[in-house]
Amino acid sequence: MDIIQQQFFTLVQSGLWGTDADAGLFDEQTQWEQIYKTARAQALMGIVLDGIQTLPAEKRPQRGLYLKWCNTLLQIEEKNRLLNRELKNVYELCRENGVEPVLLKGQGVAQNYPNPLHRQCGDIDLFTGYEDYEKVNSLLMPDVTRIDEECFKHVGYEWHGVTIENHRILNTLNAPTANKKFQAEIARWHQASEMRSLQVGDCTVSVPPLTFDAVYILIHSVLHALNEGIGMRQICDWACLLHQNAEVIDKEAVAKLLREYGLEKAAKVFGVVATQYLGLKKECLPIVYGPDDLATGEWLMNDIWKEGNFGQFNADKKRRPKGYWSGKWHTLTQLTLRCKDMKRLAPAEARWFPIIVAIHSIQMQWKHRVGGK
């Protein structure tokens, strides 16, 4: 690691685990503007600032940048509070009408962090299943101010100033055999109401069972890595879930599901990044990596460093054309190229991903333009 990476990761580890950052890495030559840009690109502004707070005053950023950083953190905290308030409102609306949504990722995963309000947040993802999908859409519609393009898994709305994605399909794997097992496991725990109860702000919500969640958080990150790339926040989400639940999680059950889904390699590679760069204890991992996985972990770390959060910070990346069909073709061709490289992370998923994306695109066009189901 170069000096910027060393400084960045000591701050991240401090923010995640409550340790003191290594003050010896910082002096008057510290390039704080570059660290700020890196924290922004990796969606870890709040976590890194928590680490900065452990440094002696003379080792911290200059006043102007420090105040700018603090102001950003205040905005992150307020956005989290807004999401928590609207999460309570949408749950009350659904429950009043006999629906119990399952909260995915986001505000639920944030509860594994030392300070949930310091995790950079996005939207509210709810899994309602095929049975309640249209009903929840109808419940939300009176207060909707924007509707996003519906995809085969979900539709997104702007509702009370936040984005809510209503999922009829929780998620899918690309490899057909693995996806069949994945969907069967989702149906099993959902139909048996094996969800966990979790306190988020002033609301008690339902989230997936812990064993499944440990697998799902990884799957979600792997699929984004295959597509456009991920930031360190996605690795932090998985690491914090494993760390926070280390005493109660059934690691053997998690490992069993990962192997069934063909994601053993991905778990090992993510484990390299989580331990070598984030400082997660190796005993927290459901599948322990070996020496042969270290190089692949470094390769993934380089990709994360280059791409930034969801690939948004790679200046060399070709931008998507504005035209509908030209945009679709651009996405498919870029995805195909990326997946050739990403076979090192998840071979079967990378091989099937472009094919599945094309199939789903055709299915949605049929539904919207021809009226098929």
JSON list of C-alpha atoms in Angstrom, two decimals, residues 192-367:
[
{"chain": "A", "resi": 192, "resn": "ALA", "atom": "CA", "xyz": [-42.31, -19.72, 7.31]},
{"chain": "A", "resi": 193, "resn": "SER", "atom": "CA", "xyz": [-42.03, -16.12, 8.60]},
{"chain": "A", "resi": 194, "resn": "GLU", "atom": "CA", "xyz": [-38.51, -16.71, 9.89]},
{"chain": "A", "resi": 195, "resn": "MET", "atom": "CA", "xyz": [-37.57, -13.05, 9.58]},
{"chain": "A", "resi": 196, "resn": "ARG", "atom": "CA", "xyz": [-35.69, -11.32, 12.37]},
{"chain": "A", "resi": 197, "resn": "SER", "atom": "CA", "xyz": [-37.05, -8.28, 14.20]},
{"chain": "A", "resi": 198, "resn": "LEU", "atom": "CA", "xyz": [-34.68, -5.34, 14.24]},
{"chain": "A", "resi": 199, "resn": "GLN", "atom": "CA", "xyz": [-34.96, -1.91, 15.79]},
{"chain": "A", "resi": 200, "resn": "VAL", "atom": "CA", "xyz": [-34.23, 0.90, 13.33]},
{"chain": "A", "resi": 201, "resn": "GLY", "atom": "CA", "xyz": [-34.79, 4.32, 14.80]},
{"chain": "A", "resi": 202, "resn": "ASP", "atom": "CA", "xyz": [-38.29, 4.31, 16.31]},
{"chain": "A", "resi": 203, "resn": "CYS", "atom": "CA", "xyz": [-39.50, 1.38, 14.23]},
{"chain": "A", "resi": 204, "resn": "THR", "atom": "CA", "xyz": [-39.23, -2.38, 14.65]},
{"chain": "A", "resi": 205, "resn": "VAL", "atom": "CA", "xyz": [-38.78, -3.87, 11.19]},
{"chain": "A", "resi": 206, "resn": "SER", "atom": "CA", "xyz": [-38.50, -7.35, 9.71]},
{"chain": "A", "resi": 207, "resn": "VAL", "atom": "CA", "xyz": [-35.19, -8.34, 8.11]},
{"chain": "A", "resi": 208, "resn": "PRO", "atom": "CA", "xyz": [-34.02, -11.65, 6.61]},
{"chain": "A", "resi": 209, "resn": "PRO", "atom": "CA", "xyz": [-32.75, -14.46, 8.86]},
{"chain": "A", "resi": 210, "resn": "LEU", "atom": "CA", "xyz": [-29.14, -13.92, 9.93]},
{"chain": "A", "resi": 211, "resn": "THR", "atom": "CA", "xyz": [-27.71, -16.89, 8.02]},
{"chain": "A", "resi": 212, "resn": "PHE", "atom": "CA", "xyz": [-29.37, -15.78, 4.80]},
{"chain": "A", "resi": 213, "resn": "ASP", "atom": "CA", "xyz": [-28.50, -12.11, 5.36]},
{"chain": "A", "resi": 214, "resn": "ALA", "atom": "CA", "xyz": [-24.79, -12.91, 5.67]},
{"chain": "A", "resi": 215, "resn": "VAL", "atom": "CA", "xyz": [-25.02, -14.60, 2.27]},
{"chain": "A", "resi": 216, "resn": "TYR", "atom": "CA", "xyz": [-27.31, -12.01, 0.68]},
{"chain": "A", "resi": 217, "resn": "ILE", "atom": "CA", "xyz": [-25.15, -8.99, 1.61]},
{"chain": "A", "resi": 218, "resn": "LEU", "atom": "CA", "xyz": [-22.23, -10.72, -0.10]},
{"chain": "A", "resi": 219, "resn": "ILE", "atom": "CA", "xyz": [-24.33, -11.66, -3.14]},
{"chain": "A", "resi": 220, "resn": "HIS", "atom": "CA", "xyz": [-25.57, -8.11, -3.55]},
{"chain": "A", "resi": 221, "resn": "SER", "atom": "CA", "xyz": [-21.99, -6.80, -3.51]},
{"chain": "A", "resi": 222, "resn": "VAL", "atom": "CA", "xyz": [-20.72, -9.51, -5.89]},
{"chain": "A", "resi": 223, "resn": "LEU", "atom": "CA", "xyz": [-23.44, -8.73, -8.44]},
{"chain": "A", "resi": 224, "resn": "HIS", "atom": "CA", "xyz": [-22.61, -5.03, -8.33]},
{"chain": "A", "resi": 225, "resn": "ALA", "atom": "CA", "xyz": [-18.91, -5.88, -8.68]},
{"chain": "A", "resi": 226, "resn": "LEU", "atom": "CA", "xyz": [-19.69, -7.86, -11.83]},
{"chain": "A", "resi": 227, "resn": "ASN", "atom": "CA", "xyz": [-21.77, -5.03, -13.21]},
{"chain": "A", "resi": 228, "resn": "GLU", "atom": "CA", "xyz": [-20.34, -1.57, -12.53]},
{"chain": "A", "resi": 229, "resn": "GLY", "atom": "CA", "xyz": [-18.02, -2.03, -9.54]},
{"chain": "A", "resi": 230, "resn": "ILE", "atom": "CA", "xyz": [-18.28, -1.46, -5.80]},
{"chain": "A", "resi": 231, "resn": "GLY", "atom": "CA", "xyz": [-16.85, 0.82, -3.15]},
{"chain": "A", "resi": 232, "resn": "MET", "atom": "CA", "xyz": [-15.32, -0.14, 0.17]},
{"chain": "A", "resi": 233, "resn": "ARG", "atom": "CA", "xyz": [-18.68, 0.56, 1.81]},
{"chain": "A", "resi": 234, "resn": "GLN", "atom": "CA", "xyz": [-20.02, -2.72, 0.42]},
{"chain": "A", "resi": 235, "resn": "ILE", "atom": "CA", "xyz": [-17.13, -4.66, 1.95]},
{"chain": "A", "resi": 236, "resn": "CYS", "atom": "CA", "xyz": [-17.65, -2.76, 5.21]},
{"chain": "A", "resi": 237, "resn": "ASP", "atom": "CA", "xyz": [-21.34, -3.77, 5.25]},
{"chain": "A", "resi": 238, "resn": "TRP", "atom": "CA", "xyz": [-20.41, -7.45, 5.09]},
{"chain": "A", "resi": 239, "resn": "ALA", "atom": "CA", "xyz": [-17.53, -7.10, 7.55]},
{"chain": "A", "resi": 240, "resn": "CYS", "atom": "CA", "xyz": [-19.66, -5.24, 10.11]},
{"chain": "A", "resi": 241, "resn": "LEU", "atom": "CA", "xyz": [-22.46, -7.82, 9.88]},
{"chain": "A", "resi": 242, "resn": "LEU", "atom": "CA", "xyz": [-19.99, -10.67, 10.47]},
{"chain": "A", "resi": 243, "resn": "HIS", "atom": "CA", "xyz": [-18.26, -8.81, 13.31]},
{"chain": "A", "resi": 244, "resn": "GLN", "atom": "CA", "xyz": [-21.40, -7.64, 15.09]},
{"chain": "A", "resi": 245, "resn": "ASN", "atom": "CA", "xyz": [-22.96, -11.13, 15.01]},
{"chain": "A", "resi": 246, "resn": "ALA", "atom": "CA", "xyz": [-19.78, -13.16, 15.52]},
{"chain": "A", "resi": 247, "resn": "GLU", "atom": "CA", "xyz": [-21.06, -14.84, 18.68]},
{"chain": "A", "resi": 248, "resn": "VAL", "atom": "CA", "xyz": [-24.40, -15.96, 17.27]},
{"chain": "A", "resi": 249, "resn": "ILE", "atom": "CA", "xyz": [-23.98, -16.51, 13.54]},
{"chain": "A", "resi": 250, "resn": "ASP", "atom": "CA", "xyz": [-23.87, -20.10, 12.27]},
{"chain": "A", "resi": 251, "resn": "LYS", "atom": "CA", "xyz": [-20.79, -19.87, 10.07]},
{"chain": "A", "resi": 252, "resn": "GLU", "atom": "CA", "xyz": [-21.12, -23.46, 8.88]},
{"chain": "A", "resi": 253, "resn": "ALA", "atom": "CA", "xyz": [-24.66, -22.78, 7.65]},
{"chain": "A", "resi": 254, "resn": "VAL", "atom": "CA", "xyz": [-23.50, -19.62, 5.90]},
{"chain": "A", "resi": 255, "resn": "ALA", "atom": "CA", "xyz": [-20.63, -21.51, 4.25]},
{"chain": "A", "resi": 256, "resn": "LYS", "atom": "CA", "xyz": [-23.01, -24.26, 3.14]},
{"chain": "A", "resi": 257, "resn": "LEU", "atom": "CA", "xyz": [-25.26, -21.77, 1.33]},
{"chain": "A", "resi": 258, "resn": "LEU", "atom": "CA", "xyz": [-22.30, -20.00, -0.26]},
{"chain": "A", "resi": 259, "resn": "ARG", "atom": "CA", "xyz": [-21.01, -23.29, -1.64]},
{"chain": "A", "resi": 260, "resn": "GLU", "atom": "CA", "xyz": [-24.46, -24.26, -2.92]},
{"chain": "A", "resi": 261, "resn": "TYR", "atom": "CA", "xyz": [-24.64, -20.95, -4.79]},
{"chain": "A", "resi": 262, "resn": "GLY", "atom": "CA", "xyz": [-21.14, -21.31, -6.29]},
{"chain": "A", "resi": 263, "resn": "LEU", "atom": "CA", "xyz": [-19.81, -18.34, -4.30]},
{"chain": "A", "resi": 264, "resn": "GLU", "atom": "CA", "xyz": [-17.08, -19.97, -2.22]},
{"chain": "A", "resi": 265, "resn": "LYS", "atom": "CA", "xyz": [-14.37, -18.21, -4.24]},
{"chain": "A", "resi": 266, "resn": "ALA", "atom": "CA", "xyz": [-16.11, -14.83, -3.90]},
{"chain": "A", "resi": 267, "resn": "ALA", "atom": "CA", "xyz": [-16.39, -15.29, -0.11]},
{"chain": "A", "resi": 268, "resn": "LYS", "atom": "CA", "xyz": [-12.67, -16.04, 0.12]},
{"chain": "A", "resi": 269, "resn": "VAL", "atom": "CA", "xyz": [-11.71, -13.03, -2.00]},
{"chain": "A", "resi": 270, "resn": "PHE", "atom": "CA", "xyz": [-13.99, -10.69, -0.06]},
{"chain": "A", "resi": 271, "resn": "GLY", "atom": "CA", "xyz": [-12.50, -12.19, 3.09]},
{"chain": "A", "resi": 272, "resn": "VAL", "atom": "CA", "xyz": [-9.01, -11.18, 1.96]},
{"chain": "A", "resi": 273, "resn": "VAL", "atom": "CA", "xyz": [-10.10, -7.57, 1.52]},
{"chain": "A", "resi": 274, "resn": "ALA", "atom": "CA", "xyz": [-12.09, -7.53, 4.77]},
{"chain": "A", "resi": 275, "resn": "THR", "atom": "CA", "xyz": [-9.19, -8.83, 6.87]},
{"chain": "A", "resi": 276, "resn": "GLN", "atom": "CA", "xyz": [-6.12, -7.44, 5.09]},
{"chain": "A", "resi": 277, "resn": "TYR", "atom": "CA", "xyz": [-7.47, -3.93, 4.55]},
{"chain": "A", "resi": 278, "resn": "LEU", "atom": "CA", "xyz": [-10.35, -3.44, 6.98]},
{"chain": "A", "resi": 279, "resn": "GLY", "atom": "CA", "xyz": [-8.88, -5.36, 9.88]},
{"chain": "A", "resi": 280, "resn": "LEU", "atom": "CA", "xyz": [-11.75, -7.82, 10.37]},
{"chain": "A", "resi": 281, "resn": "LYS", "atom": "CA", "xyz": [-10.65, -10.76, 12.51]},
{"chain": "A", "resi": 282, "resn": "LYS", "atom": "CA", "xyz": [-10.11, -13.85, 10.38]},
{"chain": "A", "resi": 283, "resn": "GLU", "atom": "CA", "xyz": [-12.19, -16.01, 12.73]},
{"chain": "A", "resi": 284, "resn": "CYS", "atom": "CA", "xyz": [-15.28, -13.98, 11.77]},
{"chain": "A", "resi": 285, "resn": "LEU", "atom": "CA", "xyz": [-15.18, -15.28, 8.19]},
{"chain": "A", "resi": 286, "resn": "PRO", "atom": "CA", "xyz": [-17.59, -18.07, 7.21]},
{"chain": "A", "resi": 287, "resn": "ILE", "atom": "CA", "xyz": [-15.04, -19.48, 4.73]},
{"chain": "A", "resi": 288, "resn": "VAL", "atom": "CA", "xyz": [-11.35, -18.91, 5.42]},
{"chain": "A", "resi": 289, "resn": "TYR", "atom": "CA", "xyz": [-9.19, -18.03, 2.44]},
{"chain": "A", "resi": 290, "resn": "GLY", "atom": "CA", "xyz": [-5.85, -19.60, 1.58]},
{"chain": "A", "resi": 291, "resn": "PRO", "atom": "CA", "xyz": [-2.52, -18.28, 0.24]},
{"chain": "A", "resi": 292, "resn": "ASP", "atom": "CA", "xyz": [-3.72, -18.71, -3.34]},
{"chain": "A", "resi": 293, "resn": "ASP", "atom": "CA", "xyz": [-6.54, -16.22, -2.71]},
{"chain": "A", "resi": 294, "resn": "LEU", "atom": "CA", "xyz": [-4.30, -13.34, -1.62]},
{"chain": "A", "resi": 295, "resn": "ALA", "atom": "CA", "xyz": [-3.40, -12.22, -5.13]},
{"chain": "A", "resi": 296, "resn": "THR", "atom": "CA", "xyz": [-7.05, -12.26, -6.21]},
{"chain": "A", "resi": 297, "resn": "GLY", "atom": "CA", "xyz": [-7.96, -10.22, -3.13]},
{"chain": "A", "resi": 298, "resn": "GLU", "atom": "CA", "xyz": [-5.35, -7.64, -4.08]},
{"chain": "A", "resi": 299, "resn": "TRP", "atom": "CA", "xyz": [-6.72, -7.60, -7.64]},
{"chain": "A", "resi": 300, "resn": "LEU", "atom": "CA", "xyz": [-10.24, -6.92, -6.28]},
{"chain": "A", "resi": 301, "resn": "MET", "atom": "CA", "xyz": [-8.90, -4.22, -3.98]},
{"chain": "A", "resi": 302, "resn": "ASN", "atom": "CA", "xyz": [-7.26, -2.50, -6.95]},
{"chain": "A", "resi": 303, "resn": "ASP", "atom": "CA", "xyz": [-10.56, -2.61, -8.85]},
{"chain": "A", "resi": 304, "resn": "ILE", "atom": "CA", "xyz": [-12.42, -1.14, -5.88]},
{"chain": "A", "resi": 305, "resn": "TRP", "atom": "CA", "xyz": [-9.82, 1.60, -5.52]},
{"chain": "A", "resi": 306, "resn": "LYS", "atom": "CA", "xyz": [-10.08, 2.46, -9.21]},
{"chain": "A", "resi": 307, "resn": "GLU", "atom": "CA", "xyz": [-13.85, 2.24, -9.70]},
{"chain": "A", "resi": 308, "resn": "GLY", "atom": "CA", "xyz": [-15.14, 3.76, -6.46]},
{"chain": "A", "resi": 309, "resn": "ASN", "atom": "CA", "xyz": [-18.70, 3.40, -5.22]},
{"chain": "A", "resi": 310, "resn": "PHE", "atom": "CA", "xyz": [-20.75, 1.63, -7.95]},
{"chain": "A", "resi": 311, "resn": "GLY", "atom": "CA", "xyz": [-18.08, 2.52, -10.51]},
{"chain": "A", "resi": 312, "resn": "GLN", "atom": "CA", "xyz": [-18.94, 6.21, -10.39]},
{"chain": "A", "resi": 313, "resn": "PHE", "atom": "CA", "xyz": [-15.41, 7.51, -9.85]},
{"chain": "A", "resi": 314, "resn": "ASN", "atom": "CA", "xyz": [-13.50, 5.90, -12.71]},
{"chain": "A", "resi": 315, "resn": "ALA", "atom": "CA", "xyz": [-12.68, 8.80, -15.01]},
{"chain": "A", "resi": 316, "resn": "ASP", "atom": "CA", "xyz": [-11.66, 6.41, -17.80]},
{"chain": "A", "resi": 317, "resn": "LYS", "atom": "CA", "xyz": [-15.00, 4.63, -17.94]},
{"chain": "A", "resi": 318, "resn": "LYS", "atom": "CA", "xyz": [-17.12, 5.22, -21.05]},
{"chain": "A", "resi": 319, "resn": "ARG", "atom": "CA", "xyz": [-20.36, 6.94, -20.17]},
{"chain": "A", "resi": 320, "resn": "ARG", "atom": "CA", "xyz": [-23.74, 5.48, -21.11]},
{"chain": "A", "resi": 321, "resn": "PRO", "atom": "CA", "xyz": [-25.34, 7.10, -24.20]},
{"chain": "A", "resi": 322, "resn": "LYS", "atom": "CA", "xyz": [-28.65, 8.91, -23.67]},
{"chain": "A", "resi": 323, "resn": "GLY", "atom": "CA", "xyz": [-30.62, 6.98, -26.27]},
{"chain": "A", "resi": 324, "resn": "TYR", "atom": "CA", "xyz": [-32.70, 4.09, -24.92]},
{"chain": "A", "resi": 325, "resn": "TRP", "atom": "CA", "xyz": [-31.51, 1.30, -27.22]},
{"chain": "A", "resi": 326, "resn": "SER", "atom": "CA", "xyz": [-27.99, 2.68, -27.60]},
{"chain": "A", "resi": 327, "resn": "GLY", "atom": "CA", "xyz": [-27.85, 2.85, -23.80]},
{"chain": "A", "resi": 328, "resn": "LYS", "atom": "CA", "xyz": [-29.02, -0.76, -23.48]},
{"chain": "A", "resi": 329, "resn": "TRP", "atom": "CA", "xyz": [-26.43, -1.93, -26.01]},
{"chain": "A", "resi": 330, "resn": "HIS", "atom": "CA", "xyz": [-23.69, 0.05, -24.25]},
{"chain": "A", "resi": 331, "resn": "THR", "atom": "CA", "xyz": [-24.60, -1.55, -20.93]},
{"chain": "A", "resi": 332, "resn": "LEU", "atom": "CA", "xyz": [-24.58, -5.05, -22.37]},
{"chain": "A", "resi": 333, "resn": "THR", "atom": "CA", "xyz": [-21.26, -4.68, -24.19]},
{"chain": "A", "resi": 334, "resn": "GLN", "atom": "CA", "xyz": [-19.52, -3.08, -21.21]},
{"chain": "A", "resi": 335, "resn": "LEU", "atom": "CA", "xyz": [-20.94, -5.72, -18.91]},
{"chain": "A", "resi": 336, "resn": "THR", "atom": "CA", "xyz": [-19.70, -8.51, -21.16]},
{"chain": "A", "resi": 337, "resn": "LEU", "atom": "CA", "xyz": [-16.18, -7.09, -21.15]},
{"chain": "A", "resi": 338, "resn": "ARG", "atom": "CA", "xyz": [-16.18, -6.60, -17.39]},
{"chain": "A", "resi": 339, "resn": "CYS", "atom": "CA", "xyz": [-17.47, -10.09, -16.70]},
{"chain": "A", "resi": 340, "resn": "LYS", "atom": "CA", "xyz": [-14.59, -11.62, -18.64]},
{"chain": "A", "resi": 341, "resn": "ASP", "atom": "CA", "xyz": [-12.28, -10.14, -16.02]},
{"chain": "A", "resi": 342, "resn": "MET", "atom": "CA", "xyz": [-14.59, -10.84, -13.10]},
{"chain": "A", "resi": 343, "resn": "LYS", "atom": "CA", "xyz": [-14.53, -14.60, -13.64]},
{"chain": "A", "resi": 344, "resn": "ARG", "atom": "CA", "xyz": [-11.73, -14.58, -11.07]},
{"chain": "A", "resi": 345, "resn": "LEU", "atom": "CA", "xyz": [-14.29, -13.54, -8.46]},
{"chain": "A", "resi": 346, "resn": "ALA", "atom": "CA", "xyz": [-17.37, -15.61, -9.31]},
{"chain": "A", "resi": 347, "resn": "PRO", "atom": "CA", "xyz": [-16.87, -17.77, -12.43]},
{"chain": "A", "resi": 348, "resn": "ALA", "atom": "CA", "xyz": [-20.41, -19.07, -12.98]},
{"chain": "A", "resi": 349, "resn": "GLU", "atom": "CA", "xyz": [-22.07, -15.76, -12.15]},
{"chain": "A", "resi": 350, "resn": "ALA", "atom": "CA", "xyz": [-19.77, -13.86, -14.50]},
{"chain": "A", "resi": 351, "resn": "ARG", "atom": "CA", "xyz": [-20.34, -16.34, -17.31]},
{"chain": "A", "resi": 352, "resn": "TRP", "atom": "CA", "xyz": [-24.14, -16.13, -17.11]},
{"chain": "A", "resi": 353, "resn": "PHE", "atom": "CA", "xyz": [-24.57, -12.45, -16.20]},
{"chain": "A", "resi": 354, "resn": "PRO", "atom": "CA", "xyz": [-24.65, -10.86, -19.72]},
{"chain": "A", "resi": 355, "resn": "ILE", "atom": "CA", "xyz": [-27.04, -13.55, -20.94]},
{"chain": "A", "resi": 356, "resn": "ILE", "atom": "CA", "xyz": [-29.44, -13.05, -18.03]},
{"chain": "A", "resi": 357, "resn": "VAL", "atom": "CA", "xyz": [-29.36, -9.26, -18.38]},
{"chain": "A", "resi": 358, "resn": "ALA", "atom": "CA", "xyz": [-30.32, -9.57, -22.05]},
{"chain": "A", "resi": 359, "resn": "ILE", "atom": "CA", "xyz": [-33.15, -12.00, -21.26]},
{"chain": "A", "resi": 360, "resn": "HIS", "atom": "CA", "xyz": [-34.57, -9.80, -18.51]},
{"chain": "A", "resi": 361, "resn": "SER", "atom": "CA", "xyz": [-34.41, -6.72, -20.74]},
{"chain": "A", "resi": 362, "resn": "ILE", "atom": "CA", "xyz": [-36.40, -8.50, -23.43]},
{"chain": "A", "resi": 363, "resn": "GLN", "atom": "CA", "xyz": [-38.94, -9.73, -20.89]},
{"chain": "A", "resi": 364, "resn": "MET", "atom": "CA", "xyz": [-39.56, -6.24, -19.54]},
{"chain": "A", "resi": 365, "resn": "GLN", "atom": "CA", "xyz": [-39.90, -4.78, -23.01]},
{"chain": "A", "resi": 366, "resn": "TRP", "atom": "CA", "xyz": [-42.47, -7.47, -23.81]},
{"chain": "A", "resi": 367, "resn": "LYS", "atom": "CA", "xyz": [-44.38, -6.66, -20.65]}
]
